PDB file of C-alpha atoms in Angstrom:
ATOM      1  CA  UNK A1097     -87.677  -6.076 -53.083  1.00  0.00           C
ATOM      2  CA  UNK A1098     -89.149  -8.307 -50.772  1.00  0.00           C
ATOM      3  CA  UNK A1099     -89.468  -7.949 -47.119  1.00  0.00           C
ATOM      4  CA  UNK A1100     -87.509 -11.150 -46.288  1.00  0.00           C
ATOM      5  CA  UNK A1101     -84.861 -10.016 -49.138  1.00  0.00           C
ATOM      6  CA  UNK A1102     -84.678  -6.775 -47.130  1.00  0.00           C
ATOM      7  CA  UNK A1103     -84.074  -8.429 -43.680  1.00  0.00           C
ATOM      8  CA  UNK A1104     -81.264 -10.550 -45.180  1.00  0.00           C
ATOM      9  CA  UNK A1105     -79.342  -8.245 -47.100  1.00  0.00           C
ATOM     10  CA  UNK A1106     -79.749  -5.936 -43.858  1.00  0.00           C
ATOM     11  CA  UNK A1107     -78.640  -9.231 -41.464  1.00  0.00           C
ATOM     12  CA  UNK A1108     -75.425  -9.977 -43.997  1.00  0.00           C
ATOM     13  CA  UNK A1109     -74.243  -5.999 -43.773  1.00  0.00           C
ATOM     14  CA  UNK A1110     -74.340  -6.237 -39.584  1.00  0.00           C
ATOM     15  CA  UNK A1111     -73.040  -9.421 -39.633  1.00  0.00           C
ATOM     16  CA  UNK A1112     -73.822 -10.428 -36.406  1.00  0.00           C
ATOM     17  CA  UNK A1113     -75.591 -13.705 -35.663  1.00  0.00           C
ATOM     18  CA  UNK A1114     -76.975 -12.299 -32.651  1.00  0.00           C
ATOM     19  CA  UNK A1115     -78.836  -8.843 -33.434  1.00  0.00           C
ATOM     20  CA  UNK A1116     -82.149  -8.116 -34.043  1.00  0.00           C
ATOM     21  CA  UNK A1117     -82.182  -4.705 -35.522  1.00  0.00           C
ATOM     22  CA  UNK A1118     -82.987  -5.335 -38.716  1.00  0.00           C
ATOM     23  CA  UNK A1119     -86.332  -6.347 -38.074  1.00  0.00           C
ATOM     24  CA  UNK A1120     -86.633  -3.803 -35.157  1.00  0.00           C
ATOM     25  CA  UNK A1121     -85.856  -1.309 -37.643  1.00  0.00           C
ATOM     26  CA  UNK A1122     -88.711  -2.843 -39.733  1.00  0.00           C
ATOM     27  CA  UNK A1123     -90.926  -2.904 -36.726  1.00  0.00           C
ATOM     28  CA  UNK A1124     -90.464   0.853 -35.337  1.00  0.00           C
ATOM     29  CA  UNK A1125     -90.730   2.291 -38.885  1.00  0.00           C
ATOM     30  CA  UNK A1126     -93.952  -0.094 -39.548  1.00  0.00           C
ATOM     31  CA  UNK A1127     -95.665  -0.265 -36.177  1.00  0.00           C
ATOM     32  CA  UNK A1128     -95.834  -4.083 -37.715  1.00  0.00           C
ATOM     33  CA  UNK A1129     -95.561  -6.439 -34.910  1.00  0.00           C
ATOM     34  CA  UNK A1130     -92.474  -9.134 -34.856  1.00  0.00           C
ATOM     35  CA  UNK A1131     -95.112 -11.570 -36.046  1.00  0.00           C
ATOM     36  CA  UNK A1132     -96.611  -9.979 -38.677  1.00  0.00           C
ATOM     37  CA  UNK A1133     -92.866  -9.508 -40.381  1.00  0.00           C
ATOM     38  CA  UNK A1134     -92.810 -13.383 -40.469  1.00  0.00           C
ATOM     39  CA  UNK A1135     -96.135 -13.251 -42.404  1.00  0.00           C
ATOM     40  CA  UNK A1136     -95.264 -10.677 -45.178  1.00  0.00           C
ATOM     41  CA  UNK A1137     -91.642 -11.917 -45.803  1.00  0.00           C
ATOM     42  CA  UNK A1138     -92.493 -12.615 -49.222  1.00  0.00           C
ATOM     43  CA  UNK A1139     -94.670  -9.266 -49.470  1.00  0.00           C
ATOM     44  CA  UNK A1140     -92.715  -6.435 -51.710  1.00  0.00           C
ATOM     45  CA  UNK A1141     -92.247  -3.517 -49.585  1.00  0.00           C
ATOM     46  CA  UNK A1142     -92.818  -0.293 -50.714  1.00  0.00           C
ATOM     47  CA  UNK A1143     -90.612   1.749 -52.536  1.00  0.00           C
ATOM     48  CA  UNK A1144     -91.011   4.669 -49.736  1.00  0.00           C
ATOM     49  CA  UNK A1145     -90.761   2.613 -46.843  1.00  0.00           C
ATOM     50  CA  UNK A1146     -87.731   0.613 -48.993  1.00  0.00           C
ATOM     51  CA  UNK A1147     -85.831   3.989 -49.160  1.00  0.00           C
ATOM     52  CA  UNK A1148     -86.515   5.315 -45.445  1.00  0.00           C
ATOM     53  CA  UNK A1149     -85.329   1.963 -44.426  1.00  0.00           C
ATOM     54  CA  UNK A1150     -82.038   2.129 -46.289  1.00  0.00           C
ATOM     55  CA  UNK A1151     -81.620   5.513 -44.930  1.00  0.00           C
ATOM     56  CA  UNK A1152     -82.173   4.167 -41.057  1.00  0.00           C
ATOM     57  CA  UNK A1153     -79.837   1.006 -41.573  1.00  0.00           C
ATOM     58  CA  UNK A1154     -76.890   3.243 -43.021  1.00  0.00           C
ATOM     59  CA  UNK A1155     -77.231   5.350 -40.093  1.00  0.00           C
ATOM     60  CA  UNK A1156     -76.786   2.594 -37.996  1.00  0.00           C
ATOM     61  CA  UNK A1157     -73.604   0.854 -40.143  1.00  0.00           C
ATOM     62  CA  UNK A1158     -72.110   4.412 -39.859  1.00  0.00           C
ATOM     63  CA  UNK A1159     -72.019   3.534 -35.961  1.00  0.00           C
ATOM     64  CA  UNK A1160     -75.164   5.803 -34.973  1.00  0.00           C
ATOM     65  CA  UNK A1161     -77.343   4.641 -31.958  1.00  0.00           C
ATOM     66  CA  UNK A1162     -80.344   2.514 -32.843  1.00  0.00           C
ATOM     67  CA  UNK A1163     -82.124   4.843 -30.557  1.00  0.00           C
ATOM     68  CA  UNK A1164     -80.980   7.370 -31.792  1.00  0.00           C
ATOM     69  CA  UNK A1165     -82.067   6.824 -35.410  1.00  0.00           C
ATOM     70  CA  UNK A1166     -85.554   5.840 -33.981  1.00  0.00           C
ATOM     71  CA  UNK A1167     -85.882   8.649 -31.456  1.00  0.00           C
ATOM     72  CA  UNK A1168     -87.048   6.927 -28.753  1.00  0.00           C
ATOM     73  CA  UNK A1169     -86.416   4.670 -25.819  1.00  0.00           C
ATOM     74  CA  UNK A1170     -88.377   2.973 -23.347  1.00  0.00           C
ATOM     75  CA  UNK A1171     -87.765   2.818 -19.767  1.00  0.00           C
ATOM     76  CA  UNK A1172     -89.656   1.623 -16.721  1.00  0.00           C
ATOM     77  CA  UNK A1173     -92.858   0.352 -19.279  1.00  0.00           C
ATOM     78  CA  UNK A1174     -92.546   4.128 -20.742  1.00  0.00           C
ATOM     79  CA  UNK A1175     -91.728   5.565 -24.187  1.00  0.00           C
ATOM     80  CA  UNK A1176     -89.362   8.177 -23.681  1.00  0.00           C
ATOM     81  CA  UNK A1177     -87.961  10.786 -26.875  1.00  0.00           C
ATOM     82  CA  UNK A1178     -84.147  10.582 -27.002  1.00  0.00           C
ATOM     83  CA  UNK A1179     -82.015  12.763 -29.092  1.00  0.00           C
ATOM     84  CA  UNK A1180     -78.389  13.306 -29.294  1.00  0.00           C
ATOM     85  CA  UNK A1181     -78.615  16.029 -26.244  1.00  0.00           C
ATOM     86  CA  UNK A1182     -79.634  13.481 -23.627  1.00  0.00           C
ATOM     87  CA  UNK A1183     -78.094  10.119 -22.809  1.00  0.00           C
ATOM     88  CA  UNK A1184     -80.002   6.916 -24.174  1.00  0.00           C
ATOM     89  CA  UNK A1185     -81.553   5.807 -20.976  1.00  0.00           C
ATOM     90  CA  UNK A1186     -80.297   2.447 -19.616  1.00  0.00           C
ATOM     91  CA  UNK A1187     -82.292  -0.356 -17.780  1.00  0.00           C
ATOM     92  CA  UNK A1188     -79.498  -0.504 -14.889  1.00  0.00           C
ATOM     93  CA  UNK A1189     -81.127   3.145 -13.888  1.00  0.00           C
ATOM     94  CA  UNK A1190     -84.196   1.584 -13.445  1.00  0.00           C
ATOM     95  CA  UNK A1191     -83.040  -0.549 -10.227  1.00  0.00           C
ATOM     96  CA  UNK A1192     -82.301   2.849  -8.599  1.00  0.00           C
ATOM     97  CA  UNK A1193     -85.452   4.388  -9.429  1.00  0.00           C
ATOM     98  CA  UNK A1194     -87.516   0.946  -8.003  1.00  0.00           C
ATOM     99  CA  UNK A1195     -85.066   1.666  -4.718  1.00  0.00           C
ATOM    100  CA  UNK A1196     -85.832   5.302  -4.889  1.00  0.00           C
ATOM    101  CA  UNK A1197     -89.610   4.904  -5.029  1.00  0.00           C
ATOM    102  CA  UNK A1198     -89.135   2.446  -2.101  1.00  0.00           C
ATOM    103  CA  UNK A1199     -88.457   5.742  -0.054  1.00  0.00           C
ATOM    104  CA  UNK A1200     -91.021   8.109  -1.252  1.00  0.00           C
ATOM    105  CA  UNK A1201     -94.398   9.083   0.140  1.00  0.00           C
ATOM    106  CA  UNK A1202     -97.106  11.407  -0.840  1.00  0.00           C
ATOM    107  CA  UNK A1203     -95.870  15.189  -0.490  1.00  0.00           C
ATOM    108  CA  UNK A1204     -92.353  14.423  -0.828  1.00  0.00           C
ATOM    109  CA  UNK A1205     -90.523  16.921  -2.557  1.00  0.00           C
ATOM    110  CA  UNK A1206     -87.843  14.836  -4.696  1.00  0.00           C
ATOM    111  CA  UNK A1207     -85.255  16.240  -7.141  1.00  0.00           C
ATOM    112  CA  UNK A1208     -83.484  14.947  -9.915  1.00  0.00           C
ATOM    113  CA  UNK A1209     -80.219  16.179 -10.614  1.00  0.00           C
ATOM    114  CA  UNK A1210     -78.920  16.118 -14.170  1.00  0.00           C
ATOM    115  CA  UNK A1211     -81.878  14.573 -15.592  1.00  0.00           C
ATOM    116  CA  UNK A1212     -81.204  13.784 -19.148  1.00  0.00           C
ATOM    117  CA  UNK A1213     -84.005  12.827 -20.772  1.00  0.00           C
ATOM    118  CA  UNK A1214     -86.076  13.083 -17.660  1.00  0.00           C
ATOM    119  CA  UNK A1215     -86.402   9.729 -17.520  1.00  0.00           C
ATOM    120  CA  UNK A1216     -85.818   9.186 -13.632  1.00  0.00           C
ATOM    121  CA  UNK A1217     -88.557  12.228 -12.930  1.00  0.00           C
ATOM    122  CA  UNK A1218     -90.729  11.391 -15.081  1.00  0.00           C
ATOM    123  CA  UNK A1219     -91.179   7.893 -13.982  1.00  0.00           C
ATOM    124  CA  UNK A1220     -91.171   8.905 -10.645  1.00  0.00           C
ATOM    125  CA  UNK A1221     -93.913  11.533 -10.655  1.00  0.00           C
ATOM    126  CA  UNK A1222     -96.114   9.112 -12.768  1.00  0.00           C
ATOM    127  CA  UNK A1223     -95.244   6.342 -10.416  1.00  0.00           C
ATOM    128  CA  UNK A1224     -95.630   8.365  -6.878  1.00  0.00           C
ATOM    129  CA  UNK A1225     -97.458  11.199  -5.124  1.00  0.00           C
ATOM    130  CA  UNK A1226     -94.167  13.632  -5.447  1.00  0.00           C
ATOM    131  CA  UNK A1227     -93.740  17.081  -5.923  1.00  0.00           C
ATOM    132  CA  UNK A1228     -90.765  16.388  -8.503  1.00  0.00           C
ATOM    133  CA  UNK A1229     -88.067  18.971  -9.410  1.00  0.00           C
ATOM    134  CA  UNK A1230     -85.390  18.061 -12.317  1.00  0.00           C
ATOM    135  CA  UNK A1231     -82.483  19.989 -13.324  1.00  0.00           C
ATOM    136  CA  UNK A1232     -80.082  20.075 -16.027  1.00  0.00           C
ATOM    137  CA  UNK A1233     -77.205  22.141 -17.478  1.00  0.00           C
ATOM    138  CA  UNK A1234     -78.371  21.450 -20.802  1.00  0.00           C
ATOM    139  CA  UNK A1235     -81.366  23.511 -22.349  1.00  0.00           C
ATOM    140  CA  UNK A1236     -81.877  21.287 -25.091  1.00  0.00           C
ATOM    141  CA  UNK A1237     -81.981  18.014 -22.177  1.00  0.00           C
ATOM    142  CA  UNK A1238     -84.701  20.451 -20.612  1.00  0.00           C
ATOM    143  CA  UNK A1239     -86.775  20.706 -23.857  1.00  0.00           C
ATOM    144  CA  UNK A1240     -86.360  16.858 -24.163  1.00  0.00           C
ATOM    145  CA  UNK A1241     -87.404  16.277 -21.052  1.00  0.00           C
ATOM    146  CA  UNK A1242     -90.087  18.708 -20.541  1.00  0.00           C
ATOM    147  CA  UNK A1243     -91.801  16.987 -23.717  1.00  0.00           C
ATOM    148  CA  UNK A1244     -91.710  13.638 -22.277  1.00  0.00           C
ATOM    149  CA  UNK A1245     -92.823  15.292 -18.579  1.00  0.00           C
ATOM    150  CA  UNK A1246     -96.174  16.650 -20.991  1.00  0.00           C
ATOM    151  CA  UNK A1247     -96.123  12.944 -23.086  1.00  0.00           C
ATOM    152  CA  UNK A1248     -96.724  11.009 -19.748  1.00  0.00           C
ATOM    153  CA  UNK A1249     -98.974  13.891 -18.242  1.00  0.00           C
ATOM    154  CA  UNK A1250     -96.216  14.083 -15.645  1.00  0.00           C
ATOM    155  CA  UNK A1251     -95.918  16.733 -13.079  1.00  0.00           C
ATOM    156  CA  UNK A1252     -92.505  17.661 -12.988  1.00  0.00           C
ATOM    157  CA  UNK A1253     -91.064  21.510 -12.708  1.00  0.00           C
ATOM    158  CA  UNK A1254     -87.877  21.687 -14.861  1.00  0.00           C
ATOM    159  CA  UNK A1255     -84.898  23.685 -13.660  1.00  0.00           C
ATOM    160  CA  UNK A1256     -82.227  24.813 -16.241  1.00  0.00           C
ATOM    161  CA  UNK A1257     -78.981  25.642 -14.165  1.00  0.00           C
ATOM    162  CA  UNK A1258     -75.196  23.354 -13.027  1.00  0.00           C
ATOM    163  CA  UNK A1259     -76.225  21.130 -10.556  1.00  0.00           C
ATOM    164  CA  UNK A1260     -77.909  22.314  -7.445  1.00  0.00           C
ATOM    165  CA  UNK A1261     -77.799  26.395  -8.297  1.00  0.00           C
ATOM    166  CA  UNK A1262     -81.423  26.747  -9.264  1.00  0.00           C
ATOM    167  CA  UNK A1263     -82.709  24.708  -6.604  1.00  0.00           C
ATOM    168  CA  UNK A1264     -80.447  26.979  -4.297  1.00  0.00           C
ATOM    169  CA  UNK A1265     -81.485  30.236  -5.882  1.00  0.00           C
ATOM    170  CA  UNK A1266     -85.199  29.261  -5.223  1.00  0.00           C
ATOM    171  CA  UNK A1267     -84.698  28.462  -1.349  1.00  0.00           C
ATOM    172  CA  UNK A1268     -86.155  24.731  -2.030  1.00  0.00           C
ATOM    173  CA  UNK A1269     -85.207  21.898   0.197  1.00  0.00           C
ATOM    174  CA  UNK A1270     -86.005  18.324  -0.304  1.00  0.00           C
ATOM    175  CA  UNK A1271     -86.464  15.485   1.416  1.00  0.00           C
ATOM    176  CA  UNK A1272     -84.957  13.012  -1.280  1.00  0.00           C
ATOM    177  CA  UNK A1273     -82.015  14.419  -4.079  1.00  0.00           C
ATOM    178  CA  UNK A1274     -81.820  11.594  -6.866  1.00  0.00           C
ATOM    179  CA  UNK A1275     -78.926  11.740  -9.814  1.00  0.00           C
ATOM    180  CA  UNK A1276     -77.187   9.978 -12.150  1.00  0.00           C
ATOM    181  CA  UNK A1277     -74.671  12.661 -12.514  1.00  0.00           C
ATOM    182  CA  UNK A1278     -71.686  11.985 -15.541  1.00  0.00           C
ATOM    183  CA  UNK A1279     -69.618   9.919 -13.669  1.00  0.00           C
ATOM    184  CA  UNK A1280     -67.076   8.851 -16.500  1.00  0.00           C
ATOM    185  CA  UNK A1281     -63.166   9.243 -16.220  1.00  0.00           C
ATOM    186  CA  UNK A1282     -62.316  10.884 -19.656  1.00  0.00           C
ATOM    187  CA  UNK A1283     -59.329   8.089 -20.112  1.00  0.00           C
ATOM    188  CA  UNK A1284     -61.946   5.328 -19.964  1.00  0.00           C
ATOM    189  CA  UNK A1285     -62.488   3.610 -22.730  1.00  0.00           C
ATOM    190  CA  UNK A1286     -66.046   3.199 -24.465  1.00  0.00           C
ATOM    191  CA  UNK A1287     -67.804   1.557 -26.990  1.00  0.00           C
ATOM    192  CA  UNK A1288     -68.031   4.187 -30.088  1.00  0.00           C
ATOM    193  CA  UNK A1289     -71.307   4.072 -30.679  1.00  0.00           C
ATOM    194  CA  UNK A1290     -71.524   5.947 -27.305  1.00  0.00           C
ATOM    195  CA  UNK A1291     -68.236   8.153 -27.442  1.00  0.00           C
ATOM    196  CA  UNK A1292     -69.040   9.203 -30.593  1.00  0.00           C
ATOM    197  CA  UNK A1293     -72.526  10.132 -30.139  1.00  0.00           C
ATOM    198  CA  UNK A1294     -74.068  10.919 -26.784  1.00  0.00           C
ATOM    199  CA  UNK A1295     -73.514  13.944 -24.988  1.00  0.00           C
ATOM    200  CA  UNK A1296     -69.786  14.297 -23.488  1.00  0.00           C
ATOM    201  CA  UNK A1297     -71.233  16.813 -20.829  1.00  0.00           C
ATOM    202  CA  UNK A1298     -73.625  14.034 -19.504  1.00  0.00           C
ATOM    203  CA  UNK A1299     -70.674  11.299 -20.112  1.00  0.00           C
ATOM    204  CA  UNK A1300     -67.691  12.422 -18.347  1.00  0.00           C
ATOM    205  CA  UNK A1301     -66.312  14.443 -15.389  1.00  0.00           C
ATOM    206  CA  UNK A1302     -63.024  15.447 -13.681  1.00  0.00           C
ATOM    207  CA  UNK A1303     -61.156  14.361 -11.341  1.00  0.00           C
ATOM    208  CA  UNK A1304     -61.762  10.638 -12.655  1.00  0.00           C
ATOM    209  CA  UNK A1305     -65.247  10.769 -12.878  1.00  0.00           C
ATOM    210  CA  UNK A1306     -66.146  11.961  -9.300  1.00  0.00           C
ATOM    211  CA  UNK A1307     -66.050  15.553  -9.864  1.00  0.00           C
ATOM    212  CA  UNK A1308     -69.899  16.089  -9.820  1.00  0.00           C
ATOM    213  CA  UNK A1309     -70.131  14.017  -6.836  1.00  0.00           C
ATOM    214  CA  UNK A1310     -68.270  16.037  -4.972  1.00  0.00           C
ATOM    215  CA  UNK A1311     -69.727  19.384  -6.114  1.00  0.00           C
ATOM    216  CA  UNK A1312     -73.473  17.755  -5.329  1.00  0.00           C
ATOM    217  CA  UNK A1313     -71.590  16.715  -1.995  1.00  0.00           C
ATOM    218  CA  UNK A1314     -70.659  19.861  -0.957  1.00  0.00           C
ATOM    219  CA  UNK A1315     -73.350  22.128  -2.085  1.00  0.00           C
ATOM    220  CA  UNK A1316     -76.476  19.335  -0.362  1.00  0.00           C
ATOM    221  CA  UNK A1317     -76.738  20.922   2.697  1.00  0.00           C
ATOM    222  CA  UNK A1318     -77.648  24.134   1.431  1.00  0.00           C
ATOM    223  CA  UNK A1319     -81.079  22.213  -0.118  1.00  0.00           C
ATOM    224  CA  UNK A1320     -81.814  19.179   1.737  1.00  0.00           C
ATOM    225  CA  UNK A1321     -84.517  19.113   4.419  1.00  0.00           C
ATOM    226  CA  UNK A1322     -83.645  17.989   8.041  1.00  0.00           C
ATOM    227  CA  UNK A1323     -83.978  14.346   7.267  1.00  0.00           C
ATOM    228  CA  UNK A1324     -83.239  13.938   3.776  1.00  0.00           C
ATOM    229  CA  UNK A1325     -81.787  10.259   1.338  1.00  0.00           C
ATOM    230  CA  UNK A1326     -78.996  11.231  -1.639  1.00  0.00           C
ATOM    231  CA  UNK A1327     -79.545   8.492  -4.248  1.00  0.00           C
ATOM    232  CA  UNK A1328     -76.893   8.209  -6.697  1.00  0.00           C
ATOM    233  CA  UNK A1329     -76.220   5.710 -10.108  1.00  0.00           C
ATOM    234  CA  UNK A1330     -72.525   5.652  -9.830  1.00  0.00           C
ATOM    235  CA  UNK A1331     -69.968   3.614 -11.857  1.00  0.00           C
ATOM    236  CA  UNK A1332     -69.207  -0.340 -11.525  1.00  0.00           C
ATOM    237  CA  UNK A1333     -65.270   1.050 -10.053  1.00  0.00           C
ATOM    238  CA  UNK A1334     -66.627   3.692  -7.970  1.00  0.00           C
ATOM    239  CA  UNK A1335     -68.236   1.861  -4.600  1.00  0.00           C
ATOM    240  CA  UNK A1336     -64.574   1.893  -3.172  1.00  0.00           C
ATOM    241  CA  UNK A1337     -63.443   5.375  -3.221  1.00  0.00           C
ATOM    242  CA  UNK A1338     -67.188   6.466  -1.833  1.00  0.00           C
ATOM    243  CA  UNK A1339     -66.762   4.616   1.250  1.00  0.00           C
ATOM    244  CA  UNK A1340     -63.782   7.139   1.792  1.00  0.00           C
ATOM    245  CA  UNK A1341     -65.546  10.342  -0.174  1.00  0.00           C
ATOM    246  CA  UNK A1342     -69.130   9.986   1.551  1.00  0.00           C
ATOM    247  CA  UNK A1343     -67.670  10.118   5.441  1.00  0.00           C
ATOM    248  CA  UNK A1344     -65.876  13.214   4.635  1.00  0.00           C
ATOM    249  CA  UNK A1345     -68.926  15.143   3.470  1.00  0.00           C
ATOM    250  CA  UNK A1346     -71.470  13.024   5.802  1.00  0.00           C
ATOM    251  CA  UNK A1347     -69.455  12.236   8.948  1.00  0.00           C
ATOM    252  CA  UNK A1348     -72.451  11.263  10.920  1.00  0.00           C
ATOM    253  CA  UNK A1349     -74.421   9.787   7.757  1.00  0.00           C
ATOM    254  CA  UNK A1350     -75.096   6.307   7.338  1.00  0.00           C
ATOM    255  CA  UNK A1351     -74.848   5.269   3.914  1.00  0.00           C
ATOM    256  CA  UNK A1352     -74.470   1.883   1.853  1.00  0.00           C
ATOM    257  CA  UNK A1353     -73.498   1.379  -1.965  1.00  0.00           C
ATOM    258  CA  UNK A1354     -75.419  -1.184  -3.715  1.00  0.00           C
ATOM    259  CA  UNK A1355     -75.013  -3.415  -6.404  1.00  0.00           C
ATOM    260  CA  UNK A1356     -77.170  -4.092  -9.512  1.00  0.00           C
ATOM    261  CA  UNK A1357     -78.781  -6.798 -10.709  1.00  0.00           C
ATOM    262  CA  UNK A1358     -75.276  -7.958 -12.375  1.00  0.00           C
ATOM    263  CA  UNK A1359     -73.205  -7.882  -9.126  1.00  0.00           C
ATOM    264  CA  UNK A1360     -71.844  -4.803 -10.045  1.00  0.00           C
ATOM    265  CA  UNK A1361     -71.590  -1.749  -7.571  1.00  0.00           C
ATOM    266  CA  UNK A1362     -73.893   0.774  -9.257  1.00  0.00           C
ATOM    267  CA  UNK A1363     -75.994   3.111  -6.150  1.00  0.00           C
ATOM    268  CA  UNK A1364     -75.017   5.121  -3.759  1.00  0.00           C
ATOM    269  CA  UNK A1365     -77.458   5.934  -1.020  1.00  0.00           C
ATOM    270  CA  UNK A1366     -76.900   8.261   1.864  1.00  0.00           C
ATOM    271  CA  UNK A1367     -79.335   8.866   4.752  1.00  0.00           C
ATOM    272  CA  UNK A1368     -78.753  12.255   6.156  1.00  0.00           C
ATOM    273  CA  UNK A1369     -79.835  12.227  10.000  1.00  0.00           C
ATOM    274  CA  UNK A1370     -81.524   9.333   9.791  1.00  0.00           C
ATOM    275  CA  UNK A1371     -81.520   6.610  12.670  1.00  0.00           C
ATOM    276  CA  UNK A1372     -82.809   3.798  11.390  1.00  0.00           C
ATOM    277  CA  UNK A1373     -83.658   3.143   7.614  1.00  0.00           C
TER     278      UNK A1373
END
């Protein structure tokens, strides 16, 4: 079969005007760059690569993340391993980590609470002078995570525990706490492709998705340092009820929610005993 054969029998089973993943499928399996597809469309592609293809484009029909299938993601310029025990990073959780960085300075100690993939650490220990922490319920979100701490030559120390625990069973306080805790109200609605593959533990929470807030809430004090900034990715509904959750933990706390670059609230920061920030 030929390549541009390929491409358009893949194209006619998606059946969607708009996507791209045949040929990105092409691409990550190839290392061939978009151009160089347009130059061997009438190249026959090899029976190996025709059958690992197939394989990577049923996946995908059967409703299976594309990045997923691939393995990998990229976030903030970086390549980051993803597997079906971390969340698929998302570009919105990039605008917190520029805001986050914003904050830092050398010798910070900064930790990242539920960290997934360790996509937020990671970036910010390559992208600052940090000592980074990152936590996560999950051992097999550590593992992930570790190995893309050691890909990027990161410095990160990795903390397997719920929440805040390990960072309270080691005595360490921080001067900035960063999360994007699961935040998801388990009647919402979502796309399949996420419901029925990415990690329900990193997905949703109780009490309509601000149970972890709360629980990271009440347990801060016992880990923040005496001037300390809680940065949180929270959901596009969310910025309402936290102008009435945040004053009940944080009476004396300025704090502001933000939104993202689509106008939607999506942060959360809170500046414990700061004056002016």
């Amino acid at each position: 079969m030929l390549l541009g054969e390929l491409l358009k029998h893949a194209h006619d089973l998606i059946d969607d005007p708009h996507t791209n993943i045949p040929e990105r499928l092409y691409e990550d399996l190839t290392g061939d760059a978009y151009y160089q597809l347009l130059l061997k469309r009438e190249e026959p592609v090899e029976e190996a690569l025709l059958i690992q293809y197939k394989d990577y484009l049923d996946r995908y029909l059967k409703g299976e993340p594309y990045q997923y299938i691939i393995g990998k993601e990229y976030f903030y310029g970086r390549e980051f391993d993803v597997n079906p025990s971390v969340l698929i990073p998302r570009y919105e959780t990039e605008e917190l980590v520029e805001k986050v960085l914003s904050y830092i300075k050398p010798g910070m100690v900064v930790a990242d609470i539920g960290t997934g993939s360790g996509a937020i650490a990671v970036t910010l220990a390559c992208e600052s002078k940090a000592n980074l922490y990152a936590v996560d319920i999950s051992k097999g979100a550590i593992d992930t995570a570790s190995k893309n701490a050691k890909k990027h030559e990161a410095s990160v120390t990795f903390l397997e525990g719920d929440l805040l625990q390990p960072l309270i069973d080691q005595n360490i306080r921080v001067d900035i706490l960063v999360s994007n805790p699961p935040y998801i109200d388990y009647d919402e609605v979502l796309d399949p492709r996420v419901v029925d593959h990415e990690p329900h533990l990193a997905l949703f929470a109780d009490d309509h998705g601000y149970a972890c807030y709360e629980n990271i809430f009440k347990q801060a004090p016992s880990i923040l340092k005496e001037k300390a900034i809680l940065a949180f990715e929270i959901g596009y509904n969310q910025g309402e009820r936290m102008k009435h959750l945040v004053p009940l933990y944080f009476p004396d706390d300025t704090f502001e929610v933000i939104k993202d670059i689509n106008g939607k609230d999506r942060m959360l920061f809170i500046y414990h005993n700061y004056e002016n920030i």
